[in-house]
Amino acid sequence: MHTDLLQGLNAEQLAAVTWPAQSALILAGAGSGKTRVLTTRIAWLLQNQQASVHSVLAVTFTNKAAKEMQTRLSTMLPINVRSMWLGTFHGLCHRFLRLHYKDANLPSTFQILDSGDQLSLVKRLLKALNIAEEIIAPRSLQGFINAQKESGLRADRLQASDPHSKRMIECYAEYDRVCQREGVVDFAELMLRSYELLQANEPLRRHYQNRFNHILVDEFQDTNKLQYAWLKLIAGEHAALFAVGDDDQSIYRFRGADVGNMASLMNEFHIEAPLKLEQNYRSDANILTAANAVISNNAERLGKNLRTEAECGEKIRFIAAPTDFDEAQFVIDEAKSLQREGWALDQMAVLYRSNAQSRVLEQALFRASVPYKIYGGLRFYERQEIKHALAYLRLAVNPDDDNALLRVINMPTRGIGTRSIETIQSAAAEQGVSLWQAACGMGAKATKVGAFVRMIESLREQSGVLTLPEMMVSVTRDSGLIEYYQTQKGDHQDRLDNLDELVNAAVDFNPLESNFEVLPEHTDTSDPLFPVLAFLSSAALESGENQAGEGESAIQLMTVHAAKGLEFNAVFLTGMEEGRFPSEYSLAERGGVEEERRLMYVAITRARKRLYISMAQQRLLHGQTHFGVSSRFVDEIPEEILHKLSGSHNLFAHTGFSRSAGGRKTQVDKLPASMVQEYDGFSIGQNVRHAKFGTGAIIDAVNKGESARLTINFGKNGIKELDTAFAKLESV
């Protein structure tokens, strides 16, 4: 029986599973079988009477992981898994508070608020305190409360540095009072209340410290400050804390995860050295070589190297596509080719650093009729901020669109409450007119409604005069959407990036090549409004037409963050330009590049058999054409395992293509020499090499008599201004 349990474990896994009854940190690399180790460890302890079902506490980060462990355990041993304390941090704290509700000062019938319920309570609170949403946005207060709780801080322990902070802290205190009065707890409260109770109640703390002699934790690198403090309280001085994690996959700093907990654990639980699980059962050797090479550039890591008994496998394919459209087309062509070879679409994943990058990919997949699914997120045209912006655009060409008006009349918040909207709806029903017409009638009396009407009127005036891209810029700016997301507390960069990408979509859009057959017959294509109408129709059509149905095989699209824990036969890692991945925001943060490199490590190790890495030498950013250089992370992959499908040459020289107003590739005839702007023999967009700074792209230039001053993006070496009279540059 003993041997059955341990059968098939490698030497490292065996050492971890049979570790003596003392604390340990298991550094488990990607694909090294950590779930198996954790589960077998529990079974081993139970089978050898080192622990009972009641003396084991096992913590996971997701319900899915907890269920998987329960299922595996019940097949290993004839035990009642349900009586075991095995679950997520929130689930276990909920169980604890149900048992000790009196001590926790909670009613026996207390209810849990999910994120949506919590937001509703926050909105109700702000209304009761007579605080307008323009002064404190509900989501920002919600984020503030949760962040304080996850740091273990109540309102009375916070110091205000300015009037706004003082008001936020007062709202937090009032929020706690309301929750207490109504007998409800949010997710963060489950954790904090449990911690506070254990800390304050010594008999209860001793009871649990004596009960649990083995505590096992999964994904330990993702624990935050409060979770680690809670674990320490329950462990006391005697329990063996068996933590499994991978510091190289710590990518949730923005959620409060503290990779430093690993070093603290080793110090505070007297662990001399971590046990390492380095044998990978997922990926071919070349993929692991790439992952090891990239992550080795991080200084602050505990250190491990993945290895495999699998064959080298294929080299990693790298392409520097001329444009983002070419990059998307490359993904589609390769995916179709793999499908013809018998690879399943649902075993292919396209990864990107930020959500906004999905737009071009979705468009290309839609046009190629390739079914896709967005994993862990919404399709581009279904995202909240995109729907808001398009609703404004709809109103600019058709103000009688009631749905569009209801969507944005108070978004961003402008003080038009439910009562005002109901008044408009009643007036519209009585008069038999649209909501817009009713609002125009009210505008004189209701100043806030009047301001909204004037803003829409201004957009209407612009709609027949401005181009589609200009119109889109105007809509996102004049509506207040950009300012709203800029001033909201919390991380709204994704939403701003998506709005930016919507402007790019407008720049790329060619109305004559769109699906304008959905417009009324005899549509006048010379009408100034035609591009806007065609764009709106196209956006509606693309908003998920090709999203795969239930059970249908489809290529998976997702951010790298969403891909953690998943694996695929083929992975396409797109947008690998400096400033995109690593993101430009991370470059300015302390430890930001190391976090990005861990993210790259996660991305690489999602692939089993085949890994594609792609970049675009030219893409639209902020509605302007930008020239990119490959990410430093690509440069960190050993040359001998890279198969370069396309060299990085001067874009226009080797493709003969440029981006037209419609986003399609159009042939560039050999232009007369007089029309090609040269700067001492160089041109903007050209890739050059410098002995010290490496390869870069010329992004700006000025002629200076006999020489030229070039602005060059050298990727990880930064943007440099060089004079051709002194700098030795060669064309690449």
XYZ file of C-alpha atoms in Angstrom, residues 357-707:
351
model
C -4.066 43.858 -28.079
C -6.916 41.433 -28.699
C -8.681 43.879 -31.050
C -6.533 43.354 -34.162
C -6.356 39.599 -33.497
C -10.132 39.326 -33.056
C -10.735 41.267 -36.250
C -8.395 39.020 -38.233
C -9.912 35.820 -36.775
C -13.410 37.104 -37.485
C -12.550 37.837 -41.133
C -10.850 34.469 -41.545
C -13.874 32.685 -39.972
C -11.676 31.027 -37.350
C -13.683 30.352 -34.154
C -12.129 31.809 -30.999
C -12.809 32.238 -27.312
C -11.581 34.968 -25.019
C -10.489 33.195 -21.847
C -11.122 35.039 -18.607
C -12.361 38.220 -20.268
C -14.719 39.894 -22.705
C -14.374 40.312 -26.431
C -13.102 43.751 -27.433
C -16.431 45.218 -28.545
C -18.197 43.875 -25.455
C -15.966 45.655 -22.941
C -17.729 48.217 -20.783
C -15.667 51.254 -21.842
C -15.943 50.345 -25.555
C -19.733 50.001 -25.319
C -19.886 53.395 -23.569
C -17.811 55.112 -26.281
C -19.826 53.492 -29.093
C -23.078 54.563 -27.387
C -21.891 58.188 -27.571
C -20.973 57.704 -31.226
C -24.443 56.238 -31.871
C -26.060 59.286 -30.242
C -23.926 61.626 -32.365
C -25.526 60.206 -35.534
C -28.909 59.190 -34.091
C -29.872 60.882 -30.800
C -33.228 59.052 -30.759
C -31.433 55.778 -29.881
C -33.003 55.204 -26.433
C -30.726 52.307 -25.459
C -27.594 54.319 -26.174
C -28.940 57.303 -24.247
C -29.852 55.248 -21.176
C -26.383 53.695 -21.206
C -24.460 56.969 -21.018
C -26.765 59.701 -19.695
C -25.005 59.328 -16.334
C -21.775 57.644 -17.456
C -19.399 59.137 -16.482
C -21.412 60.231 -13.475
C -22.751 63.751 -13.959
C -25.404 63.907 -11.232
C -28.364 62.687 -13.328
C -29.919 60.266 -10.863
C -32.602 57.583 -11.166
C -35.377 60.089 -10.401
C -34.373 62.410 -13.261
C -34.180 59.461 -15.685
C -37.641 58.259 -14.590
C -39.026 61.778 -15.195
C -37.560 61.750 -18.735
C -39.031 58.278 -19.376
C -42.494 59.375 -18.157
C -42.420 62.510 -20.327
C -41.340 60.467 -23.372
C -44.165 57.964 -22.831
C -46.786 60.719 -22.365
C -45.727 62.658 -25.456
C -44.988 59.578 -27.583
C -41.450 60.798 -28.351
C -37.908 59.464 -27.869
C -36.025 59.924 -24.587
C -33.745 62.395 -26.348
C -36.641 64.624 -27.355
C -38.042 64.467 -23.824
C -34.606 65.339 -22.411
C -34.361 68.340 -24.778
C -37.715 69.521 -23.400
C -36.479 69.159 -19.820
C -33.078 70.644 -20.496
C -34.156 74.188 -19.727
C -35.456 73.240 -16.277
C -32.893 70.581 -15.274
C -29.392 72.054 -15.532
C -27.544 68.690 -15.452
C -29.782 67.194 -18.147
C -29.301 70.425 -20.121
C -25.506 70.070 -19.944
C -25.780 66.475 -21.259
C -28.044 67.618 -24.131
C -25.565 70.368 -25.078
C -22.673 67.902 -25.073
C -24.519 65.486 -27.414
C -25.519 68.445 -29.648
C -21.845 69.397 -29.880
C -20.942 65.818 -30.916
C -23.730 65.875 -33.513
C -22.346 69.078 -35.024
C -18.899 67.501 -35.287
C -20.148 64.237 -36.809
C -20.626 65.543 -40.314
C -17.403 67.558 -40.308
C -14.692 65.437 -38.636
C -13.165 62.260 -40.035
C -14.033 58.978 -38.308
C -10.734 58.838 -36.299
C -11.127 62.509 -35.279
C -14.711 61.809 -34.313
C -13.625 58.877 -32.163
C -11.010 61.011 -30.379
C -13.668 63.664 -29.797
C -16.174 61.104 -28.432
C -13.733 59.557 -25.937
C -12.507 62.992 -24.816
C -15.633 65.238 -24.829
C -17.824 62.577 -23.210
C -15.494 62.667 -20.198
C -14.735 58.915 -20.457
C -10.943 59.324 -20.624
C -10.860 61.784 -17.733
C -13.173 59.484 -15.740
C -10.887 56.437 -16.045
C -7.772 58.570 -15.468
C -9.083 59.948 -12.179
C -10.576 56.743 -10.796
C -8.623 55.137 -7.992
C -7.321 51.677 -8.775
C -5.787 50.339 -11.951
C -7.840 51.446 -14.956
C -4.969 51.446 -17.422
C -6.528 48.507 -19.302
C -9.695 50.539 -19.936
C -7.696 53.539 -21.141
C -5.642 51.253 -23.420
C -8.875 49.830 -24.852
C -10.247 53.327 -25.599
C -6.942 54.130 -27.262
C -7.254 50.942 -29.313
C -10.762 52.011 -30.370
C -9.207 55.131 -31.921
C -6.714 52.838 -33.695
C -9.660 50.750 -34.960
C -11.183 53.928 -36.415
C -7.868 54.844 -38.108
C -7.633 51.323 -39.573
C -11.228 51.207 -40.751
C -12.005 51.305 -44.453
C -15.776 51.800 -44.843
C -15.816 50.623 -48.436
C -14.377 47.243 -47.420
C -16.635 46.764 -44.410
C -19.873 44.880 -44.044
C -21.961 47.868 -45.008
C -24.539 45.675 -46.663
C -26.331 45.777 -43.305
C -27.043 49.460 -43.883
C -30.281 50.503 -45.598
C -30.485 50.038 -49.347
C -29.235 52.846 -51.553
C -26.983 54.178 -48.795
C -25.141 57.220 -50.074
C -21.451 56.365 -49.622
C -20.527 59.993 -50.223
C -22.583 61.047 -47.182
C -20.175 62.475 -44.539
C -21.866 60.223 -41.929
C -21.334 57.070 -43.981
C -17.942 56.094 -42.385
C -19.410 56.433 -38.873
C -22.520 54.382 -39.729
C -20.436 51.706 -41.439
C -18.044 51.568 -38.466
C -20.905 51.159 -35.969
C -22.429 48.382 -38.093
C -19.078 46.633 -38.403
C -18.446 46.855 -34.634
C -21.873 45.365 -33.912
C -21.236 42.513 -36.344
C -17.789 41.787 -34.960
C -18.837 41.812 -31.323
C -18.800 38.102 -31.092
C -20.123 36.721 -34.312
C -17.280 34.266 -34.360
C -17.075 33.550 -30.670
C -17.251 29.803 -30.578
C -20.349 28.098 -29.255
C -20.425 25.740 -26.295
C -18.447 22.593 -26.977
C -17.038 23.934 -30.275
C -13.289 23.674 -30.741
C -11.798 27.166 -30.814
C -8.469 28.927 -30.530
C -8.032 30.477 -27.065
C -7.173 34.187 -26.677
C -6.014 35.547 -23.316
C -3.634 37.807 -21.411
C -0.517 36.183 -19.975
C -1.919 36.767 -16.477
C -5.050 34.779 -17.353
C -2.912 31.939 -18.785
C -1.223 31.073 -15.473
C -1.952 27.472 -14.516
C -2.994 26.508 -18.074
C -1.068 24.618 -20.759
C -1.420 24.191 -24.533
C 0.246 22.214 -27.303
C 0.932 25.398 -29.270
C 1.329 28.914 -27.884
C 1.544 32.164 -29.880
C 3.145 34.893 -27.789
C 2.330 38.152 -29.597
C 3.279 41.837 -29.332
C 6.843 41.123 -28.192
C 8.128 44.676 -28.571
C 10.056 46.706 -26.053
C 7.567 48.953 -24.211
C 4.754 46.445 -24.798
C 6.311 43.464 -23.098
C 7.924 44.487 -20.816
C 5.239 47.167 -20.554
C 6.391 50.780 -20.568
C 4.695 51.303 -17.178
C 6.807 48.580 -15.556
C 10.053 50.166 -16.714
C 9.513 53.076 -14.337
C 8.641 50.914 -11.287
C 11.099 49.463 -8.827
C 11.189 45.733 -9.457
C 8.872 46.231 -12.436
C 11.137 44.616 -15.052
C 11.719 41.571 -12.816
C 7.949 41.128 -12.408
C 7.553 41.389 -16.210
C 10.306 38.819 -16.719
C 8.476 36.415 -14.388
C 5.414 37.011 -16.542
C 7.465 36.118 -19.627
C 8.593 32.937 -17.851
C 4.938 32.041 -17.208
C 4.104 32.727 -20.883
C 6.899 30.496 -22.228
C 6.112 27.610 -19.881
C 2.469 27.412 -21.056
C 3.683 25.680 -24.261
C 4.070 21.906 -24.483
C 5.249 21.330 -28.047
C 5.441 24.483 -30.067
C 6.110 28.102 -29.170
C 5.790 31.046 -31.549
C 7.014 34.499 -30.596
C 5.989 37.444 -32.755
C 6.349 41.206 -32.893
C 5.186 43.972 -35.203
C 7.748 46.388 -36.577
C 4.960 48.887 -37.099
C 1.707 49.308 -35.179
C -0.758 52.013 -34.352
C -0.444 53.509 -30.858
C -2.571 56.472 -29.780
C -3.772 56.713 -33.410
C -0.171 57.260 -34.633
C 2.170 54.868 -36.423
C 4.977 53.664 -34.134
C 8.038 51.624 -35.005
C 9.033 48.891 -32.596
C 12.137 46.924 -31.696
C 12.070 43.407 -30.299
C 11.675 42.936 -26.565
C 14.763 42.455 -24.403
C 13.171 39.127 -23.383
C 13.497 37.841 -26.963
C 17.166 38.862 -26.912
C 17.611 36.772 -23.730
C 16.630 33.529 -25.507
C 19.721 31.669 -26.811
C 20.184 32.125 -30.570
C 20.726 28.397 -31.171
C 17.157 27.503 -30.151
C 15.506 30.333 -32.121
C 14.285 29.789 -35.646
C 13.881 33.265 -37.161
C 11.185 33.211 -39.787
C 11.784 36.798 -40.794
C 14.734 39.075 -40.363
C 14.380 42.576 -38.968
C 14.880 44.635 -42.116
C 13.766 48.067 -43.042
C 10.041 47.663 -43.193
C 9.284 49.433 -46.440
C 12.404 48.221 -48.200
C 11.521 44.553 -47.979
C 7.740 44.496 -47.984
C 6.827 47.271 -50.378
C 3.782 47.850 -48.195
C 2.488 50.629 -45.990
C -0.633 51.118 -43.933
C -3.437 52.778 -45.815
C -6.219 54.744 -44.215
C -8.278 51.613 -44.338
C -5.778 49.543 -42.415
C -5.126 47.234 -45.339
C -1.792 46.787 -46.979
C -1.404 48.814 -50.117
C 1.387 48.491 -52.627
C 3.935 51.272 -52.526
C 5.316 51.945 -55.991
C 8.934 53.006 -56.211
C 8.614 56.606 -55.124
C 10.630 59.350 -56.830
C 13.811 60.022 -54.903
C 12.594 63.572 -54.256
C 9.651 62.211 -52.225
C 11.657 59.861 -49.976
C 12.853 61.845 -46.973
C 16.431 60.929 -46.203
C 18.588 61.960 -43.284
C 22.236 61.503 -44.224
C 21.339 58.213 -45.937
C 18.897 57.017 -43.253
C 15.076 57.117 -43.087
C 12.440 57.010 -40.319
C 11.340 53.473 -39.534
C 14.684 52.000 -40.558
C 16.428 49.529 -38.253
C 20.107 50.244 -37.510
C 22.861 48.760 -35.402
C 25.205 50.607 -33.019
C 28.309 48.997 -31.511
C 27.375 49.967 -27.932
C 23.570 50.179 -27.898
C 22.724 47.224 -30.209
C 19.828 47.209 -32.704
C 17.266 49.999 -32.750
C 14.576 51.675 -34.853
C 14.818 55.289 -36.065
C 11.711 57.028 -34.737
C 12.561 60.669 -35.568
C 15.220 62.616 -37.465
C 16.418 66.153 -38.258
C 18.886 67.144 -40.990
C 21.840 69.252 -39.767
C 23.780 70.498 -42.777
C 26.357 67.784 -43.536
C 24.924 65.283 -41.006
